[in-house]
Structures are given as C-alpha cells and as structure tokens.
Amino acid sequence: MKKEVVLITGGTGLIGSVLQTILLDAGYEVILLSRNAKNENSYLWDVEKNFIDKQAILKTDHLIHLAGAGIADKRWTEARKKEIIDSRVDTTSLLIESFKQHKKELKTVIAASAIGYYGFKTSKHIYTETDAPATGFLADTCVTWEKATSAFNEISERLVQIRIGVVLDKNGGALKKMAQPVHFFAGAAIGSGKQYMPWIHVKDLCDMILYTLKNQKTHGIYNGVSSTHITNEDFTKAIGKALHRPILLPAIPAFVIKALFGDMAGMVLEGSRVSNEKIKETGFNFKFENIDLALEDLLGK
Ligand SMILES: NC(=O)c1ccc[n+]([C@@H]2O[C@H](COP(=O)([O-])OP(=O)(O)OC[C@H]3O[C@@H](n4cnc5c(N)ncnc54)[C@H](OP(=O)(O)O)[C@@H]3O)[C@@H](O)[C@H]2O)c1
C-alpha cells in the first residue's frame, strides 16, 4: 500500500529532527522543505523568491509547518523582530498560494504556535485555549502567526494549531542552555525563581503531533505543555538532581538578565501556568508528566 506523505517545514530543527523519526516509525513517508535541501527527501524553498519545489507540493498528503526564525536565538532588534514574524507569516502565505496554484488539497495541516500567546504572567491563573491573548511582541507575534496559519483551512480538510511550551530536548533549546552551567557547578535560578515554566518533553510533543495527525476528531487549537506546573527554581533544582550537581549559587538578579537579554528578559523573568486538559480530554496521554522522569530520560547516562 502506498504510504501517506507528510511534508515538514523546519524539519531540520529541534522538534522536526525528532518528529521525522517518530513519523517514519509510524509508517509515513516524510519529506522536508528546507532553505538548504541536502538529501533526497529534502526539497528546496526560498520565500524571498516565492519559490517552492513543485515536487514537494504534488507529493504531500499532510503538512506540518514548524519553520520560523528562532525566537530566543538572538537579541530582539527591530530587524530580528521582523525576521521572526516574516519567517512565519510569509512562509505560511507562500505554502497556501502554492498548494492553491497546483490545486492540491491537503488532508491535515498541523501548525506550530507558542504559549507566548498568553504572555508571561506569574499568577494563579491557569491559561486555557479560550483565554484572550496578552499584548507585547511575542503575544502579538503569536496572534499574527495563528491568524496567518488559520488560512490553511482554505486548502486542508483539517487544521490543528499547537501552542507549544518550552520544549525539552538534550540536543538543544532551553534545556541545553540551562544544563551547561549546572554541569559546571554554576547553575542558578533566574530572578525570583518563582516564575512558571510550561514545558514539554520533545517526545511527548512529537507523539502529540502524531496523535493529532491520526485522530480525525482533533481540530483547532491545543496547548502543547506537560501537566506539571513547575517554577524556574524547581526546574533548576531538577536539572541539578538529574546531573548530580548541587545548586549552590544565589539566583541571578533580574537586572543582570535585563542587561543581558534586553526585551527578551520578560520571557524568562515571568511565566504563566498553561493547561493541557483540552488535548487530554480527547484521549491523548503524556508519557512525561513528571519533570524528574523527563530529565532522567534526557540527561541520564
Ligand atoms: N523549541 C521550543 O521550545 C519551541 C517552543 C514554542 C514554539 N516553538 C515553535 O515550534 C517551531 C519549531 O521549533 P524548533 O525549536 O524545532 O525550531 P528550530 O530548531 O529553531 O528550527 C526551525 C527551523 O525553521 C527553519 N528556519 C529557521 N529560520 C528560518 C527563516 N528565517 N525562514 C524560513 N525557515 C527558517 C530552519 O529550517 P531550514 O534551515 O532547514 O530551512 C530551522 O531548522 C518554531 O516555529 C518555534 O517557534 C518551539
């Protein structure tokens, strides 16, 4: 029987690299759209030139749209902010135009968004998918991004948008950045340490993507975060436990973080609690609900 083809944009990144294996194991054919197509399952696109390799469009049954310039990779200059938005909105418009042009209808689109939609507020409130967005650069970006990706409804039978939390993976992202100083006995909480950090193990996120791909009843917006609400201090201590390192240093003061990260500082100095009840109510089970088990899996020898 012919395998169904899943096209991943941004498939070379942190999430996409793990997702590729999970989809292949589940019996899909996986192809990628990349700015640097390097192997036979990889097709080229160039948003500035309005170009997507036609072969990728014609083959695709399901699309997973992850591409976007890294939100926390560089300081938020005006140019970088524009790149963060354009790399999400312009890629989305190009994909929609190209599928329309080739009269190719999709069975499923799964598009990334981020929990930055709810803003960063350390409070008792637990945000659900129906909460209104916050204001500020990241929340505004998520609103613009989701509005753009909602137009996938024009070319797809089904659309799922996932507001992703901090993805934990040993190969990169937040965990690698935070585990390094802990490993060298220089780990410390940030600011008050009381800010929440909605997190998800990369395997749970990729399993959730596979689940929504297969489960026809899922559609619309879902939060992609684990069930356990931990603070920055809890997380720092849990990394110390997983790496067998004590956390000896006092928390890094907020003014240092503001000097180092500029506008991005709010993202680490405050943090909201986010619910995953909506996806669980559909029958999805998280494997890593507990931060110690997640870190043991990711950092354990
Ligand atoms: N990781 C997290 O903690 C997290 C949390 C919330 C939301 N998300 C969202 O989930 C998506 C995937 O995350 P990730 O961590 O896997 O991202 P990532 O590791 O930064 O990879 C993103 C991929 O997007 C492509 N890309 C980068 N800059 C681009 C640009 N200017 N124009 C077009 N494509 C570009 C790259 O693929 P090529 O080089 O092959 O073109 C890159 O491999 C992103 O949209 C991200 O914002 C991630």
Short mmCIF file of C-alpha atoms and ligand atoms in Angstrom, two decimals:
data_model
loop_
_atom_site.label_atom_id
_atom_site.label_comp_id
_atom_site.label_asym_id
_atom_site.label_seq_id
_atom_site.Cartn_x
_atom_site.Cartn_y
_atom_site.Cartn_z
CA MET A 1 0.00 0.00 0.00
CA LYS A 2 1.25 3.49 -0.85
CA LYS A 3 2.50 5.35 2.21
CA GLU A 4 0.90 8.70 3.07
CA VAL A 5 3.37 11.57 2.66
CA VAL A 6 3.97 14.11 5.43
CA LEU A 7 5.78 17.32 4.47
CA ILE A 8 7.56 19.07 7.38
CA THR A 9 8.74 22.68 7.07
CA GLY A 10 11.51 23.49 9.54
CA GLY A 11 12.02 19.73 9.77
CA THR A 12 15.77 20.17 10.30
CA GLY A 13 15.19 21.94 13.63
CA LEU A 14 14.96 20.73 17.23
CA ILE A 15 11.38 19.42 17.05
CA GLY A 16 11.46 18.38 13.38
CA SER A 17 14.55 16.18 13.80
CA VAL A 18 12.81 14.05 16.45
CA LEU A 19 9.46 14.20 14.66
CA GLN A 20 10.93 12.76 11.44
CA THR A 21 11.90 9.52 13.22
CA ILE A 22 8.56 9.22 15.02
CA LEU A 23 6.62 9.66 11.74
CA LEU A 24 8.85 7.20 9.85
CA ASP A 25 8.36 4.64 12.63
CA ALA A 26 4.59 5.21 12.37
CA GLY A 27 4.73 4.24 8.66
CA TYR A 28 4.58 7.62 6.92
CA GLU A 29 6.86 8.80 4.13
CA VAL A 30 8.50 12.01 5.36
CA ILE A 31 9.75 14.83 3.16
CA LEU A 32 11.13 18.22 4.19
CA LEU A 33 11.04 21.76 2.88
CA SER A 34 14.32 23.46 3.71
CA ARG A 35 16.31 26.55 2.72
CA ASN A 36 19.26 24.16 2.21
CA ALA A 37 17.89 20.91 0.78
CA LYS A 38 20.71 18.43 1.30
CA ASN A 39 19.34 14.94 0.70
CA GLU A 40 16.81 13.13 -1.42
CA ASN A 41 13.88 13.54 0.97
CA SER A 42 14.55 17.27 1.22
CA TYR A 43 13.09 19.87 -1.17
CA LEU A 44 14.11 23.50 -1.57
CA TRP A 45 12.09 26.61 -0.87
CA ASP A 46 13.04 30.26 -0.92
CA VAL A 47 10.43 32.57 0.48
CA GLU A 48 12.06 35.78 -0.78
CA LYS A 49 11.98 34.40 -4.32
CA ASN A 50 8.45 33.00 -3.84
CA PHE A 51 9.78 29.55 -4.69
CA ILE A 52 8.79 26.06 -3.54
CA ASP A 53 9.91 22.91 -5.35
CA LYS A 54 6.71 21.76 -7.12
CA GLN A 55 7.54 18.08 -6.49
CA ALA A 56 7.10 18.61 -2.73
CA ILE A 57 3.67 20.18 -3.22
CA LEU A 58 2.43 17.44 -5.54
CA LYS A 59 3.54 14.59 -3.24
CA THR A 60 2.13 15.93 0.03
CA ASP A 61 -0.90 14.48 1.87
CA HIS A 62 -0.30 16.12 5.26
CA LEU A 63 1.68 19.25 6.16
CA ILE A 64 3.42 20.04 9.45
CA HIS A 65 4.50 23.69 9.49
CA LEU A 66 7.29 24.31 12.01
CA ALA A 67 9.54 26.76 10.12
CA GLY A 68 10.47 30.05 11.72
CA ALA A 69 13.50 32.03 12.83
CA GLY A 70 14.41 31.04 16.42
CA ILE A 71 12.55 33.25 18.89
CA ALA A 72 15.24 33.20 21.58
CA ASP A 73 18.30 32.75 19.34
CA LYS A 74 19.28 36.42 19.02
CA ARG A 75 18.51 39.76 20.68
CA TRP A 76 15.24 41.32 19.54
CA THR A 77 16.46 44.19 17.35
CA GLU A 78 13.80 45.66 15.04
CA ALA A 79 15.34 43.66 12.14
CA ARG A 80 15.25 40.42 14.14
CA LYS A 81 11.64 41.01 15.22
CA LYS A 82 10.70 41.45 11.56
CA GLU A 83 12.52 38.21 10.65
CA ILE A 84 10.73 36.32 13.46
CA ILE A 85 7.32 37.44 12.14
CA ASP A 86 8.05 37.24 8.39
CA SER A 87 9.59 33.76 8.61
CA ARG A 88 6.27 32.52 10.00
CA VAL A 89 3.71 34.63 8.11
CA ASP A 90 5.39 34.80 4.68
CA THR A 91 6.20 31.06 4.68
CA THR A 92 2.54 30.35 5.51
CA SER A 93 1.24 32.57 2.69
CA LEU A 94 3.66 31.01 0.21
CA LEU A 95 2.59 27.49 1.18
CA ILE A 96 -1.10 28.34 0.83
CA GLU A 97 -0.59 30.07 -2.54
CA SER A 98 1.48 27.15 -3.86
CA PHE A 99 -0.99 24.44 -2.83
CA LYS A 100 -3.80 26.51 -4.39
CA GLN A 101 -1.85 27.09 -7.58
CA HIS A 102 -1.30 23.35 -8.01
CA LYS A 103 -4.91 22.57 -6.97
CA LYS A 104 -3.57 20.24 -4.32
CA GLU A 105 -5.85 19.70 -1.31
CA LEU A 106 -4.37 18.52 1.97
CA LYS A 107 -5.85 16.04 4.43
CA THR A 108 -4.27 17.63 7.50
CA VAL A 109 -2.24 20.69 8.43
CA ILE A 110 -0.60 20.90 11.85
CA ALA A 111 0.92 24.32 12.54
CA ALA A 112 3.13 25.47 15.39
CA SER A 113 2.32 28.39 17.64
CA ALA A 114 3.66 29.18 21.12
CA ILE A 115 2.42 29.68 24.67
CA GLY A 116 3.85 33.20 24.37
CA TYR A 117 0.28 33.87 23.14
CA TYR A 118 -0.81 34.09 26.81
CA GLY A 119 2.06 36.38 27.78
CA PHE A 120 4.37 35.86 30.75
CA LYS A 121 2.47 36.43 33.99
CA THR A 122 3.38 34.71 37.24
CA SER A 123 -0.08 34.29 38.76
CA LYS A 124 -2.52 31.63 39.95
CA HIS A 125 -4.46 31.68 36.69
CA ILE A 126 -4.08 28.60 34.50
CA TYR A 127 -4.43 29.60 30.86
CA THR A 128 -6.63 27.54 28.55
CA GLU A 129 -7.10 27.72 24.79
CA THR A 130 -10.10 30.06 25.13
CA ASP A 131 -8.19 32.74 27.07
CA ALA A 132 -7.59 36.04 25.29
CA PRO A 133 -4.08 36.80 24.08
CA ALA A 134 -1.73 39.06 26.01
CA THR A 135 -0.04 42.09 24.48
CA GLY A 136 3.64 42.62 23.75
CA PHE A 137 5.94 41.45 20.97
CA LEU A 138 5.68 37.70 21.49
CA ALA A 139 1.93 37.60 22.12
CA ASP A 140 1.33 39.88 19.11
CA THR A 141 3.59 37.62 17.02
CA CYS A 142 1.60 34.54 18.06
CA VAL A 143 -1.70 36.27 17.21
CA THR A 144 -0.43 37.29 13.76
CA TRP A 145 1.11 33.82 13.22
CA GLU A 146 -2.09 31.96 14.18
CA LYS A 147 -4.21 34.29 12.04
CA ALA A 148 -1.95 33.52 9.07
CA THR A 149 -1.98 29.76 9.69
CA SER A 150 -5.77 29.70 10.15
CA ALA A 151 -5.97 30.33 6.37
CA PHE A 152 -4.73 26.72 5.91
CA ASN A 153 -8.43 25.91 6.34
CA GLU A 154 -8.82 27.04 2.71
CA ILE A 155 -6.65 24.17 1.43
CA SER A 156 -6.96 21.47 4.10
CA GLU A 157 -9.73 19.19 5.34
CA ARG A 158 -8.46 19.66 8.91
CA LEU A 159 -6.26 22.17 10.76
CA VAL A 160 -4.60 21.74 14.17
CA GLN A 161 -2.62 24.57 15.77
CA ILE A 162 -0.42 23.74 18.77
CA ARG A 163 0.63 26.41 21.28
CA ILE A 164 3.93 24.86 22.27
CA GLY A 165 5.63 25.35 25.65
CA VAL A 166 9.38 25.18 26.33
CA VAL A 167 10.50 22.03 24.51
CA LEU A 168 12.98 19.91 26.46
CA ASP A 169 15.49 18.05 24.33
CA LYS A 170 19.06 17.07 25.13
CA ASN A 171 20.40 18.33 21.80
CA GLY A 172 19.45 22.00 22.03
CA GLY A 173 16.92 24.60 23.08
CA ALA A 174 16.37 25.76 26.66
CA LEU A 175 17.50 22.56 28.40
CA LYS A 176 20.94 22.51 26.79
CA LYS A 177 21.45 26.20 27.69
CA MET A 178 20.34 25.66 31.30
CA ALA A 179 22.08 22.31 31.87
CA GLN A 180 25.55 23.52 30.85
CA PRO A 181 26.14 25.88 33.83
CA VAL A 182 24.63 23.31 36.22
CA HIS A 183 27.05 20.70 34.89
CA PHE A 184 29.96 23.09 35.67
CA PHE A 185 28.65 23.78 39.22
CA ALA A 186 27.49 27.27 38.12
CA GLY A 187 23.73 26.65 37.94
CA ALA A 188 21.39 29.22 39.49
CA ALA A 189 17.72 30.14 39.33
CA ILE A 190 16.75 33.31 37.47
CA GLY A 191 15.24 36.41 39.10
CA SER A 192 12.69 35.47 41.76
CA GLY A 193 12.80 31.82 40.60
CA LYS A 194 9.03 31.75 41.24
CA GLN A 195 8.05 32.24 37.58
CA TYR A 196 6.32 29.24 35.98
CA MET A 197 7.90 27.44 33.04
CA PRO A 198 5.38 25.50 30.95
CA TRP A 199 7.48 22.68 29.49
CA ILE A 200 7.06 19.58 27.35
CA HIS A 201 9.39 16.65 26.63
CA VAL A 202 10.21 16.65 22.92
CA LYS A 203 8.99 13.04 22.62
CA ASP A 204 5.60 13.96 24.14
CA LEU A 205 5.27 16.90 21.73
CA CYS A 206 6.12 14.72 18.72
CA ASP A 207 3.73 11.99 19.97
CA MET A 208 1.05 14.69 20.32
CA ILE A 209 1.69 15.82 16.73
CA LEU A 210 1.43 12.20 15.53
CA TYR A 211 -1.74 11.73 17.60
CA THR A 212 -3.44 14.80 16.10
CA LEU A 213 -2.30 13.68 12.63
CA LYS A 214 -4.02 10.31 13.06
CA ASN A 215 -7.02 11.37 15.16
CA GLN A 216 -9.59 12.84 12.76
CA LYS A 217 -11.61 14.27 15.63
CA THR A 218 -8.88 16.69 16.70
CA HIS A 219 -9.02 20.16 15.17
CA GLY A 220 -8.40 23.75 16.21
CA ILE A 221 -6.07 24.95 18.94
CA TYR A 222 -4.39 22.81 21.62
CA ASN A 223 -1.79 23.72 24.22
CA GLY A 224 1.32 21.55 23.97
CA VAL A 225 2.60 21.52 27.56
CA SER A 226 3.02 18.86 30.26
CA SER A 227 0.62 18.60 33.20
CA THR A 228 3.08 19.58 35.92
CA HIS A 229 3.43 23.29 36.65
CA ILE A 230 6.98 23.94 37.77
CA THR A 231 8.79 27.17 38.60
CA ASN A 232 12.19 28.23 37.31
CA GLU A 233 13.65 27.35 40.72
CA ASP A 234 12.07 23.85 40.65
CA PHE A 235 13.43 23.33 37.14
CA THR A 236 16.97 24.43 38.06
CA LYS A 237 16.95 22.08 41.06
CA ALA A 238 15.59 19.21 38.95
CA ILE A 239 18.46 19.68 36.46
CA GLY A 240 20.89 19.61 39.40
CA LYS A 241 19.29 16.37 40.62
CA ALA A 242 19.47 14.75 37.17
CA LEU A 243 23.13 15.76 36.74
CA HIS A 244 24.08 15.06 40.37
CA ARG A 245 25.19 18.66 40.91
CA PRO A 246 24.27 20.91 43.83
CA ILE A 247 22.71 24.32 43.10
CA LEU A 248 24.94 26.48 45.27
CA LEU A 249 24.75 29.95 43.76
CA PRO A 250 22.15 32.61 44.58
CA ALA A 251 19.58 33.38 41.88
CA ILE A 252 20.78 35.65 39.06
CA PRO A 253 19.26 39.09 39.76
CA ALA A 254 16.62 40.37 37.36
CA PHE A 255 18.67 43.49 36.43
CA VAL A 256 21.51 41.28 35.13
CA ILE A 257 19.06 39.30 32.98
CA LYS A 258 17.56 42.56 31.65
CA ALA A 259 21.03 43.89 30.76
CA LEU A 260 21.95 40.62 29.03
CA PHE A 261 18.71 39.92 27.17
CA GLY A 262 17.04 43.31 26.66
CA ASP A 263 13.38 43.00 25.63
CA MET A 264 13.61 39.18 25.77
CA ALA A 265 14.18 39.23 29.56
CA GLY A 266 10.42 39.21 30.32
CA MET A 267 10.25 35.76 28.75
CA VAL A 268 12.48 34.25 31.44
CA LEU A 269 11.74 36.53 34.41
CA GLU A 270 7.98 35.84 34.38
CA GLY A 271 5.98 32.82 33.32
CA SER A 272 2.36 31.71 33.07
CA ARG A 273 0.70 28.44 34.01
CA VAL A 274 -0.83 26.73 30.98
CA SER A 275 -3.35 23.85 30.88
CA ASN A 276 -3.14 20.71 28.74
CA GLU A 277 -6.63 19.47 29.68
CA LYS A 278 -8.09 20.03 26.20
CA ILE A 279 -5.79 17.56 24.43
CA LYS A 280 -6.01 15.09 27.34
CA GLU A 281 -9.82 15.16 27.12
CA THR A 282 -9.53 13.82 23.54
CA GLY A 283 -7.70 10.75 24.91
CA PHE A 284 -4.05 11.76 24.49
CA ASN A 285 -1.71 10.53 27.23
CA PHE A 286 1.54 12.25 28.12
CA LYS A 287 4.46 9.90 28.94
CA PHE A 288 6.43 12.57 30.80
CA GLU A 289 4.22 14.31 33.34
CA ASN A 290 6.95 14.47 35.96
CA ILE A 291 9.99 16.74 35.45
CA ASP A 292 12.40 14.37 37.24
CA LEU A 293 11.44 11.49 34.94
CA ALA A 294 11.69 13.74 31.87
CA LEU A 295 15.16 14.96 32.85
CA GLU A 296 16.32 11.47 33.77
CA ASP A 297 15.29 10.37 30.28
CA LEU A 298 17.02 13.35 28.63
CA LEU A 299 20.11 13.86 30.78
CA GLY A 300 20.61 10.49 32.49
CA LYS A 301 23.63 8.46 31.50
N1 LIG B 1 11.63 24.69 20.74
C1 LIG B 1 10.75 25.29 21.54
O1 LIG B 1 10.95 25.34 22.80
C2 LIG B 1 9.50 25.93 20.97
C3 LIG B 1 8.56 26.48 21.85
C4 LIG B 1 7.42 27.09 21.33
C5 LIG B 1 7.22 27.14 19.95
N2 LIG B 1 8.16 26.59 19.12
C6 LIG B 1 7.94 26.73 17.67
O2 LIG B 1 7.98 25.47 17.02
C7 LIG B 1 8.61 25.62 15.73
C8 LIG B 1 9.78 24.65 15.64
O3 LIG B 1 10.63 24.87 16.75
P1 LIG B 1 12.13 24.31 16.81
O4 LIG B 1 12.62 24.53 18.20
O5 LIG B 1 12.22 22.97 16.19
O6 LIG B 1 12.85 25.39 15.88
P2 LIG B 1 14.36 25.43 15.34
O7 LIG B 1 15.18 24.34 15.93
O8 LIG B 1 14.82 26.84 15.51
O9 LIG B 1 14.16 25.08 13.79
C9 LIG B 1 13.29 25.82 12.98
C10 LIG B 1 13.57 25.51 11.53
O10 LIG B 1 12.93 26.56 10.76
C11 LIG B 1 13.72 26.86 9.63
N3 LIG B 1 14.00 28.30 9.65
C12 LIG B 1 14.80 29.00 10.52
N4 LIG B 1 14.83 30.30 10.19
C13 LIG B 1 14.05 30.42 9.09
C14 LIG B 1 13.70 31.52 8.27
N5 LIG B 1 14.17 32.75 8.50
N6 LIG B 1 12.86 31.30 7.22
C15 LIG B 1 12.38 30.04 6.96
N7 LIG B 1 12.71 28.97 7.69
C16 LIG B 1 13.51 29.16 8.75
C17 LIG B 1 15.02 26.07 9.72
O11 LIG B 1 14.98 25.02 8.75
P3 LIG B 1 15.93 25.03 7.43
O12 LIG B 1 17.25 25.61 7.86
O13 LIG B 1 16.01 23.60 7.05
O14 LIG B 1 15.24 25.88 6.43
C18 LIG B 1 15.03 25.54 11.14
O15 LIG B 1 15.62 24.25 11.21
C19 LIG B 1 9.05 27.08 15.62
O16 LIG B 1 8.11 27.79 14.88
C20 LIG B 1 9.07 27.55 17.06
O17 LIG B 1 8.82 28.94 17.22
C21 LIG B 1 9.29 25.99 19.59
#
